[in-house]
Amino acid sequence: MLQERHDPDGIGSTGPAAVGRPSPPGALRELAALAGVAFNGRQPWDFQVFDAAAYDRILCEGSLGLGESYLDRQWDTSQLDELISRLLKARLDNKLHHSLRLRLLAHAASGYLKNLLHNRQSRRQAHIVGERHYDIGNDIYRAMLDPTMSYSCAYWVGADNLAAAQQAKLDLICRKLQLREGEHLLDIGCGWGGLAEFAARNYGVQVTGITVSREQAALARERLAGLPAKVELMDYRSLQGRFDKVVSVGMFEHVGPKNYRTFFDKARELMDPAGILLLHTIGEYETTTRDDPWIDKYIFPNGKLPSARRLAKAFEGVFTLQDWHNFGPDYDRTLMAWWQNFERAWPGLKGPDYDERFYRMWKYYLQSCAGFFRSGRGQLWQLVFTGSDFRGSYRSVR
């Protein structure tokens, strides 16, 4: 979904603006052409390069160099989301010349070994993503998200705005869980309490939510006051109790491959054997050894997107899979709606806490992720599982 973009820096790619800009190495120019992208070209998604150092950073550091040189204003583009979509869809990482591939593989080796040898999502490290991402300031998230403060993919079938699409997503989840009045729902990774509030108000259930973010917990408790719902600040592995239904939305991306089986085993321990578990997670197109290094460094430390193969191996023999629903393209639209909200709110947000570099970081985050889903490399999955004593047949909900 391409839209007209605000161009505050005058980086439009037509006319004489590109005159005198540094030329790229031939290898980079040829690779970009495979994606229909040019350096200092006339298309709105073309790179506009202001500093030749950007080329070497991209060649030597791949995705990390691409993102960091953007933060350093060494290049820009009028349509960042579409640029990233084209680069990913062309699978340029598989088309690198041998010498360039060796340079990028050498740079990635340390990250691969770190994932292989260490449990980056251990109990001791579980709080890091809360502190570095979710706790940066509720003012940012209030401005960017819909009124429910749902920080996960919306469901756009029949919806024409973000608020309606998020309400549709919350109701879709509740219907898939077959919630009944009086049941006790566990929300693993409850965020700011949007799903807990919706389920308690509309389906008459009791809700326990857990999060590793202090800011999320504080605001969720305010929002849930007077409802049969509570929020605890804890890691999922520390939770005790028994619940009729279990849900986890946008949290599994922080669990990590070394802990997938632990997650499902813990969910089985906590859920009534006759219950239902719904898992809402981003998924990756293929199994990889690490996630995007720029996202890991600046946005979601220690994250790892699951693949279908790793997921299937983790829940095999623990739960019965009843439904696997993919609506990945809806995340493109969700992210671009978040970006539009953020950009509108920026004049009132910018200041000592949020400077221009933060603005560029947040823009790169939201629009590059939109490009990730637009390219088809990113998926959005809702999986429904039932316990060993579930009775009857499960009817998939759309």
Short mmCIF file of N, CA and C in Angstrom, two decimals, residues 24-39 43 45-47 83 86-87 90 92:
data_model
loop_
_atom_site.label_atom_id
_atom_site.label_comp_id
_atom_site.label_asym_id
_atom_site.label_seq_id
_atom_site.Cartn_x
_atom_site.Cartn_y
_atom_site.Cartn_z
N PRO A 24 28.02 4.67 -6.14
CA PRO A 24 28.22 3.41 -5.41
C PRO A 24 29.24 2.51 -6.10
N PRO A 25 29.84 1.57 -5.37
CA PRO A 25 30.66 0.53 -6.01
C PRO A 25 29.79 -0.27 -6.98
N GLY A 26 30.41 -0.79 -8.02
CA GLY A 26 29.65 -1.51 -9.04
C GLY A 26 28.87 -2.68 -8.48
N ALA A 27 29.45 -3.42 -7.51
CA ALA A 27 28.77 -4.59 -6.95
C ALA A 27 27.46 -4.19 -6.26
N LEU A 28 27.48 -3.09 -5.53
CA LEU A 28 26.27 -2.63 -4.85
C LEU A 28 25.23 -2.16 -5.85
N ARG A 29 25.69 -1.45 -6.87
CA ARG A 29 24.77 -0.95 -7.89
C ARG A 29 24.07 -2.11 -8.60
N GLU A 30 24.81 -3.17 -8.90
CA GLU A 30 24.22 -4.32 -9.58
C GLU A 30 23.23 -5.05 -8.68
N LEU A 31 23.56 -5.19 -7.40
CA LEU A 31 22.65 -5.86 -6.48
C LEU A 31 21.35 -5.07 -6.33
N ALA A 32 21.47 -3.76 -6.14
CA ALA A 32 20.28 -2.94 -5.97
C ALA A 32 19.39 -3.01 -7.21
N ALA A 33 20.00 -3.07 -8.38
CA ALA A 33 19.22 -3.14 -9.61
C ALA A 33 18.36 -4.40 -9.67
N LEU A 34 18.82 -5.49 -9.05
CA LEU A 34 18.03 -6.72 -9.02
C LEU A 34 16.72 -6.53 -8.26
N ALA A 35 16.70 -5.55 -7.38
CA ALA A 35 15.49 -5.25 -6.62
C ALA A 35 14.71 -4.08 -7.21
N GLY A 36 15.15 -3.59 -8.35
CA GLY A 36 14.49 -2.44 -8.96
C GLY A 36 14.77 -1.15 -8.21
N VAL A 37 15.95 -1.09 -7.58
CA VAL A 37 16.35 0.06 -6.77
C VAL A 37 17.64 0.64 -7.33
N ALA A 38 17.76 1.97 -7.26
CA ALA A 38 18.98 2.63 -7.73
C ALA A 38 19.53 3.53 -6.63
N PHE A 39 20.81 3.86 -6.76
CA PHE A 39 21.43 4.84 -5.88
C PHE A 39 21.38 6.20 -6.56
N GLN A 43 13.37 7.23 -8.72
CA GLN A 43 12.19 6.59 -8.13
C GLN A 43 12.07 6.97 -6.66
N TRP A 45 11.52 5.33 -4.08
CA TRP A 45 12.12 4.39 -3.14
C TRP A 45 13.63 4.24 -3.34
N ASP A 46 14.22 4.99 -4.23
CA ASP A 46 15.66 4.90 -4.46
C ASP A 46 16.45 5.50 -3.29
N PHE A 47 17.66 4.98 -3.09
CA PHE A 47 18.60 5.56 -2.13
C PHE A 47 19.01 6.95 -2.61
N LEU A 83 11.33 0.76 -0.17
CA LEU A 83 12.72 0.40 -0.41
C LEU A 83 13.05 -0.92 0.30
N ARG A 86 11.38 -3.99 -1.24
CA ARG A 86 12.00 -4.43 -2.50
C ARG A 86 13.32 -5.16 -2.24
N LEU A 87 14.13 -4.65 -1.33
CA LEU A 87 15.40 -5.30 -1.02
C LEU A 87 15.18 -6.71 -0.46
N ALA A 90 13.67 -9.28 -3.08
CA ALA A 90 14.65 -9.72 -4.07
C ALA A 90 15.65 -10.71 -3.50
N LEU A 92 18.36 -10.38 -1.73
CA LEU A 92 19.70 -10.00 -2.12
C LEU A 92 20.77 -10.69 -1.28
#
